[in-house]
Coordinates of C-alpha atoms in Angstrom, one line a residue:
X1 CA 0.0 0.0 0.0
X2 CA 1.0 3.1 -0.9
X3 CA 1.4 6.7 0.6
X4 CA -2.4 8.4 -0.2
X5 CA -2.5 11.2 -2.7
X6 CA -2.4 15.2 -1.7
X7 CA -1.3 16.0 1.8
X8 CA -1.9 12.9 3.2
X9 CA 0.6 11.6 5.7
X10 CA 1.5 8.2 5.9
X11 CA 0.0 7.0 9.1
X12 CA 2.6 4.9 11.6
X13 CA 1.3 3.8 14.8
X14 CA 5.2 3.0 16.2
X15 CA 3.5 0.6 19.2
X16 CA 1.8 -2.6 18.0
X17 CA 2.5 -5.9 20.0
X18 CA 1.7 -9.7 18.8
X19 CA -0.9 -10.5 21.8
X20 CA -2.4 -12.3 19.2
X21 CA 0.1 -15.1 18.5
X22 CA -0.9 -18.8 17.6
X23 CA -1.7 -20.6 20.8
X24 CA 1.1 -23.0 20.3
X25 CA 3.7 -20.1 20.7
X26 CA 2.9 -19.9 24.3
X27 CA 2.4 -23.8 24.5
X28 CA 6.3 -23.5 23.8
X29 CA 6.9 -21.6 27.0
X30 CA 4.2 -23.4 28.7
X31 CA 6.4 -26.3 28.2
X32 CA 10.0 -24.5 28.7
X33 CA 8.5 -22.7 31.9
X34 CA 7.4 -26.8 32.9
X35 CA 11.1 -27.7 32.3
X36 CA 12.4 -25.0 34.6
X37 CA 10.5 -26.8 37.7
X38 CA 11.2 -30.1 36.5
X39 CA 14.5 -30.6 34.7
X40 CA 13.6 -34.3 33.8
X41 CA 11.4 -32.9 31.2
X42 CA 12.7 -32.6 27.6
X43 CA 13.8 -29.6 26.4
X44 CA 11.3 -27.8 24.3
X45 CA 11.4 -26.8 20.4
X46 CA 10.4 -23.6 19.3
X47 CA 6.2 -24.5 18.0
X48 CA 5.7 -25.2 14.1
X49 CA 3.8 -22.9 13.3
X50 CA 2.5 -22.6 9.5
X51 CA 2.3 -19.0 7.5
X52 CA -1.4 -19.8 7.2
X53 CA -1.7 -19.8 11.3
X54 CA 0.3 -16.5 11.0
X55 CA -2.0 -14.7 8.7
X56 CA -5.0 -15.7 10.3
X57 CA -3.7 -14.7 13.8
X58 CA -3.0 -11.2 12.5
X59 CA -5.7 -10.5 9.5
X60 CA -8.7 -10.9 11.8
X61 CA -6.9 -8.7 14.5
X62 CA -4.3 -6.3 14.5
X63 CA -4.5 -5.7 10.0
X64 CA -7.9 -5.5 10.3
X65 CA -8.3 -2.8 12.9
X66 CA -5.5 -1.2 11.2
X67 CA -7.4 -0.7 8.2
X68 CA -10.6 -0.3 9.7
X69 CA -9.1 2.7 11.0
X70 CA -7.5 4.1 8.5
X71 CA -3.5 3.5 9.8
X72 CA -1.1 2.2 7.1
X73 CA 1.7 0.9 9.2
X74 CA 2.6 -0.6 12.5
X75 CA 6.1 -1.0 14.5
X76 CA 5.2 -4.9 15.5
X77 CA 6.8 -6.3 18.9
X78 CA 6.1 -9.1 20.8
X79 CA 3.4 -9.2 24.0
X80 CA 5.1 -7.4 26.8
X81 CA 3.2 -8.8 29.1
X82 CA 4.9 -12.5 28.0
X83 CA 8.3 -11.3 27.7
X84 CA 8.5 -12.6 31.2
X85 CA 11.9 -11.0 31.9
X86 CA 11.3 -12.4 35.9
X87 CA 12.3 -15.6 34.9
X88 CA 15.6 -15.9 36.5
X89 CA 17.1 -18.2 34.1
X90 CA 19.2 -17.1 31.3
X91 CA 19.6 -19.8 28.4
X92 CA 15.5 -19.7 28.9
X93 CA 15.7 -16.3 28.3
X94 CA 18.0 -16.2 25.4
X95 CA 15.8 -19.2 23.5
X96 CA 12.1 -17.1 24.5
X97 CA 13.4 -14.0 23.3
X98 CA 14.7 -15.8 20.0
X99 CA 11.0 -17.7 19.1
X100 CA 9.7 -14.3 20.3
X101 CA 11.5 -12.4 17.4
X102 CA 11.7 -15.0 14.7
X103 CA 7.7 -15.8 15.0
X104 CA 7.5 -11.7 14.6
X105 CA 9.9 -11.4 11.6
X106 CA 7.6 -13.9 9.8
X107 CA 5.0 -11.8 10.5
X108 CA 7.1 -9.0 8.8
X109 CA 8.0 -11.1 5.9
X110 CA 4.1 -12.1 5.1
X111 CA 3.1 -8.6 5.1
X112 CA 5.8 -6.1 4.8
X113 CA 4.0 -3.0 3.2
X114 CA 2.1 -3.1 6.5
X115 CA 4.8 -4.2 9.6
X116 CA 8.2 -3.6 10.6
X117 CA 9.5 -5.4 13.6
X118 CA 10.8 -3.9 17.0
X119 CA 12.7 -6.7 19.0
X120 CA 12.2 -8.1 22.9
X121 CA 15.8 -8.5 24.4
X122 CA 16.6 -11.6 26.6
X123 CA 17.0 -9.8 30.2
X124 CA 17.3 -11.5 33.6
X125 CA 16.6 -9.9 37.1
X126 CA 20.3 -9.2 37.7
X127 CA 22.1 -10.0 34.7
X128 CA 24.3 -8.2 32.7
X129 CA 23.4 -7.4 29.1
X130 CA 25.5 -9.7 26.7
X131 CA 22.7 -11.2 25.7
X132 CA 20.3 -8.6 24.9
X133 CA 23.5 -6.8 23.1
X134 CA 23.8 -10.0 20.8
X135 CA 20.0 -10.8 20.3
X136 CA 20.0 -7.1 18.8
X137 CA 22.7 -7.2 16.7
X138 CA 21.0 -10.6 15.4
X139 CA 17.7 -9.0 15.2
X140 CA 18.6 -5.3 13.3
X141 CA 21.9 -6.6 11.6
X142 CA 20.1 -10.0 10.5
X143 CA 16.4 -9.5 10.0
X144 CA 16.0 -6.0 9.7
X145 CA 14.5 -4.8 12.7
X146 CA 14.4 -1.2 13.6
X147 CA 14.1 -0.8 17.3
X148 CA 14.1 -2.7 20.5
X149 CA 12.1 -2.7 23.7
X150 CA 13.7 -2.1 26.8
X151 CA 12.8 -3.3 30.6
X152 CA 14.0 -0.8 33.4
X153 CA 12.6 -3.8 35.9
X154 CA 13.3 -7.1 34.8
X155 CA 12.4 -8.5 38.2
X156 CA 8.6 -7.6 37.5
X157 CA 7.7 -4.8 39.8
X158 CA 10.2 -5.0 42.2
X159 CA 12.5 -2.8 41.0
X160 CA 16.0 -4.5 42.0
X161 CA 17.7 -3.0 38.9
X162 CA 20.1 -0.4 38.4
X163 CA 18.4 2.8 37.4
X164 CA 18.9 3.0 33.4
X165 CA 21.7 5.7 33.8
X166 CA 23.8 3.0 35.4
X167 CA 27.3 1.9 33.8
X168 CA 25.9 -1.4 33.9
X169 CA 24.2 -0.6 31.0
X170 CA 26.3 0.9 28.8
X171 CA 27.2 -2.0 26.6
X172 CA 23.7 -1.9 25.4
X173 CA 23.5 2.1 24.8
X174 CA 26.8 1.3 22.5
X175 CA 25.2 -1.0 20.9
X176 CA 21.8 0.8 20.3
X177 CA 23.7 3.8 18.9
X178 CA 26.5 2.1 16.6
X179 CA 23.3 0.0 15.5
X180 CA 21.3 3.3 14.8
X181 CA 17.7 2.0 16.5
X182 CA 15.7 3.5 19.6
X183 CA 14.4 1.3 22.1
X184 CA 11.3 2.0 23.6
X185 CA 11.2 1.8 27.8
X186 CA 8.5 -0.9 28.3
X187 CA 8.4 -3.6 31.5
X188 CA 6.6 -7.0 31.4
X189 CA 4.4 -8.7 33.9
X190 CA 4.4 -7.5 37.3
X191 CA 5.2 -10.3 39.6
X192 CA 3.8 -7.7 42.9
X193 CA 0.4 -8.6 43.6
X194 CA 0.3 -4.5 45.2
X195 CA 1.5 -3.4 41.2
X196 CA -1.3 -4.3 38.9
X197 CA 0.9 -4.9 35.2
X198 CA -1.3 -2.3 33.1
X199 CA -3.0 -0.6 35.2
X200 CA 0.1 0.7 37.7
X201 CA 3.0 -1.2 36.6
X202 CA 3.6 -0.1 33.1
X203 CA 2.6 3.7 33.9
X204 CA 5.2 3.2 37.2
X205 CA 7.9 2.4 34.8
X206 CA 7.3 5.1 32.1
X207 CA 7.6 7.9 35.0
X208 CA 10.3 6.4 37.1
X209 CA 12.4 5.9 34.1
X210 CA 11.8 9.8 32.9
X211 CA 13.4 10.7 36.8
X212 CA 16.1 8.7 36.7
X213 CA 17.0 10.0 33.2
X214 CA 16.6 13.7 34.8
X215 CA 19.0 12.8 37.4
X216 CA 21.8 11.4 35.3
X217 CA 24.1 12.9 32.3
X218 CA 23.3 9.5 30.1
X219 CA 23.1 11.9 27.2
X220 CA 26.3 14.3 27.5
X221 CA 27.3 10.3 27.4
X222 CA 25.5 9.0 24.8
X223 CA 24.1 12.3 22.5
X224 CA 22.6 9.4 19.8
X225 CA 20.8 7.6 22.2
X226 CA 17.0 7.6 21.7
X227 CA 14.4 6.3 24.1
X228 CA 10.8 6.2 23.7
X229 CA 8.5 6.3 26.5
X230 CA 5.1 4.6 25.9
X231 CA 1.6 5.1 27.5
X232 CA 1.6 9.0 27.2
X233 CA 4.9 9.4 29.3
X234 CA 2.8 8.2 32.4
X235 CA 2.1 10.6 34.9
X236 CA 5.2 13.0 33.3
X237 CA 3.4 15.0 31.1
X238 CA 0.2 15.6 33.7
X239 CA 3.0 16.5 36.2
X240 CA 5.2 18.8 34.2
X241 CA 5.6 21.7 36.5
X242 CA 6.9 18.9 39.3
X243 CA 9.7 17.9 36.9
X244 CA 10.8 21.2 36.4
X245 CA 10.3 23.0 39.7
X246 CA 12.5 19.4 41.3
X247 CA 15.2 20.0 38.6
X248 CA 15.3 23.9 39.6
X249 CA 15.3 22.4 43.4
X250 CA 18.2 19.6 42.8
X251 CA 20.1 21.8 40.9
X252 CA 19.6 20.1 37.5
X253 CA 19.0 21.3 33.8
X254 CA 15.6 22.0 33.1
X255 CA 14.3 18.3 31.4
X256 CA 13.1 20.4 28.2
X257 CA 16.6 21.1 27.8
X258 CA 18.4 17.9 29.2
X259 CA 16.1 15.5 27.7
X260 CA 14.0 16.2 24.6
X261 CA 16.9 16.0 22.4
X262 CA 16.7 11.8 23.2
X263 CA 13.4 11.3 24.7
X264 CA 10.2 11.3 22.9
X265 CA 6.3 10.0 24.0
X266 CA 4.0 8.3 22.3
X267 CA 0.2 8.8 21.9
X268 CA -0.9 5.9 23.8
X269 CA -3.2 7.1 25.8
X270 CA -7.1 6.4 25.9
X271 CA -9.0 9.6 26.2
X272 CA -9.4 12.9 24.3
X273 CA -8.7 15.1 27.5
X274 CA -5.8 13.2 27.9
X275 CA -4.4 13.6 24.4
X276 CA -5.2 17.3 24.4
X277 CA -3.3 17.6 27.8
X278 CA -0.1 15.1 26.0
X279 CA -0.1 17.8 22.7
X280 CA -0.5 21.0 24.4
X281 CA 2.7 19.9 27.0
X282 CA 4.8 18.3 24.9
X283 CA 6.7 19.9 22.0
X284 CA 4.9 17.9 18.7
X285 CA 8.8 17.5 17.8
X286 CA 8.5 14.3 20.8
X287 CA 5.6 13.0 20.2
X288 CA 5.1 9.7 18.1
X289 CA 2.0 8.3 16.9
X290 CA 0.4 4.9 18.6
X291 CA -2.2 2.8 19.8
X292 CA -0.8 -0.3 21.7
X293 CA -3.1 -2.4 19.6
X294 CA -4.1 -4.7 20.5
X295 CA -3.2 -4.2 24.0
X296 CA -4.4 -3.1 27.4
X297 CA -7.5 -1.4 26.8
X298 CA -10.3 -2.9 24.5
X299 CA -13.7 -2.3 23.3
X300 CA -15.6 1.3 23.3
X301 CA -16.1 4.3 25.7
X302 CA -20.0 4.2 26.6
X303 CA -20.0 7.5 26.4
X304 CA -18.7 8.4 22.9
X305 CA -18.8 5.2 21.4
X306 CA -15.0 5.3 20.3
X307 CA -12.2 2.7 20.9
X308 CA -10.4 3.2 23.7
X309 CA -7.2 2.9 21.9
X310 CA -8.2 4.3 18.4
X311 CA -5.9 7.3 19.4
X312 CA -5.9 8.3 16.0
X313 CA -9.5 9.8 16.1
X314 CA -8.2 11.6 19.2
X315 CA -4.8 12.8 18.2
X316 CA -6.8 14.4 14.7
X317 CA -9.5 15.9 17.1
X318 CA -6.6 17.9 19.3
X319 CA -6.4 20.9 17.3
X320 CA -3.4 20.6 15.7
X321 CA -2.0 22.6 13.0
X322 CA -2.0 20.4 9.8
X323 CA 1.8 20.3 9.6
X324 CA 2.6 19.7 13.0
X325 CA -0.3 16.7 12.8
X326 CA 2.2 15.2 10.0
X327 CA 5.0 15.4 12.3
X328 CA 3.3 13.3 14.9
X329 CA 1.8 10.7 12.5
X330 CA 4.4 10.4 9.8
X331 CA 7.8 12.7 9.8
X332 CA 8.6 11.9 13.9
X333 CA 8.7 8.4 13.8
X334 CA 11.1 8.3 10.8
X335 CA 12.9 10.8 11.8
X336 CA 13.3 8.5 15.0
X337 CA 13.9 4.9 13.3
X338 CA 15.8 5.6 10.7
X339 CA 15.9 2.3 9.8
X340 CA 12.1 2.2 9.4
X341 CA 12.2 5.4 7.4
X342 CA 15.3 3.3 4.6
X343 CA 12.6 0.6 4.5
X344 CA 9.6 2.7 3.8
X345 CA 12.0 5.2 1.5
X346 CA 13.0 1.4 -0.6
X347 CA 9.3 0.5 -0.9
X348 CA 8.8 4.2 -2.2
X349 CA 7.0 5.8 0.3

């Protein structure tokens, strides 16, 4: 599918995940997870899974909302929820990560004009990054990925990693900027029954992570890193006075400054007030088109009778100026995967 004709931008919601995978995906980690408790047990193979299975899972679901609502493109990364990253065992982690990716790729490869894939990294509560640097490199460098997701908390709400300006992490950040690809802050399943995953854990991770990046110089570090921070920014954007009256009180740089050179926010969030609030706060330069479909939030609001996460009819009803509106649905997310914007620019769009 091609770009439409006139002024219309090509629409690129940059947060789609595969919740929709062919049941014998997760019968694969059913059966790895089964292993773990009892080592007796076989060790699992990656499901067979047939391109027909494939297309079915994703035509009746995430393409066909896609076109229903007029979006041409999606950035296509596994569940977050069943990345898992608690799971204390590497190789596990290394061989989930890998069926992860590789069932996604094929999703790529059977429809490319409408998917381009965004990788889950094989992390451990407590371990170093080797393994998410070389399941990246084998992701972008070997199947064309543009961009990664990264979890702040791999131990699943209980926060026992290093904040992300750690050197602990630094490996990676080398990686993601020789490599060229953002990765986009996003935790999995919360293992704290006091942390519900969507609800609080996900929106706990997007704002802690945007303090801990105030409090650090990551990006007099690393001035090509890029992170994207889903779900609205959390609670950041509704709070932006207590960033920036904290950074005047710690004696830090105003976060406009220090940050929106390698942070951006995405449009994730599931009601018009809300996505009025996002575009009036943050400059339209950092924010990215999205939807999280199919994620979090399904079915209507009984009030207006929209999709909770058809963003796009919000993000078009927030008064933007028509350029600015092309920025946030088209030119900022290829301006921020420049690999996605090569592989759009080869398919001549």
């Amino acid at each position: 599918m091609v770009r439409g004709g006139g002024n219309r931008p090509l629409i690129i919601d940059i947060h789609g995940h595969y919740t929709t995978a062919p049941a014998a995906h997760q019968s694969y980690r059913d059966a790895q997870l089964a292993r773990l408790e009892d080592p007796s047990l076989p060790a699992p193979a990656p499901a067979a899974i047939s391109d027909d299975a494939i297309r079915e899972s994703v035509e009746h679901n995430q393409l066909k909302v896609l076109r229903e609502r007029g979006g041409d493109f999606m950035l296509f990364s596994p569940k977050a929820s069943g990345m898992e990253h608690h799971v204390a065992d590497p190789a596990i982690a290394r061989d989930w990560a890998r069926a992860c990716n590789d069932l996604v790729a094929r999703v790529v490869s059977l429809f490319p004009e409408r998917f381009a894939a965004v990788c889950q990294l094989p992390q451990t509560p407590g371990g170093g990054v080797g393994d998410a640097v070389a399941e990246l490199r084998r992701c972008v460098t070997g199947a064309g990925f543009v961009g990664c997701n990264l979890n702040p908390d791999p131990s699943g709400g209980h926060w026992t990693s290093p904040p992300l300006t750690d050197p602990s992490w630094y490996p990676l950040y080398e990686a993601l900027c020789e490599l060229d690809v953002p990765a986009m802050i996003h935790v999995s399943s919360s293992c704290n029954p006091a942390t519900h995953t969507l609800g609080a854990h996900y929106l706990n991770a997007d704002t802690s992570v945007f303090m801990q990046l105030m409090r650090g110089d990551l990006f007099t570090r690393f001035p090509g890193l890029r992170f994207v921070i889903p779900h609205g920014g959390g609670a950041v954007p509704y709070h932006w006075g207590r960033y920036r009256g904290l950074a005047m009180r710690m004696g830090l740089p105003d976060p406009a400054e220090a940050l929106l050179g390698n942070v951006w926010f995405d449009t994730c969030v599931y009601h018009q007030d809300g996505i009025d609030l996002l575009t009036r706060v943050v400059p339209v330069a950092n924010l990215l088109f999205a939807s999280e479909m199919l994620g979090a939030v399904r079915g209507a609001d009984p009030a207006t009778g929209v999709a909770w996460d058809d963003t796009k009819q919000y993000v078009c009803a927030a008064g933007l100026a028509a350029d600015d509106l092309r920025q946030v649905l088209e030119g900022n997310a290829r301006r921020v995967y420049p690999r996605l914007d090569a592989l759009l620019t080869a398919q001549g769009r």
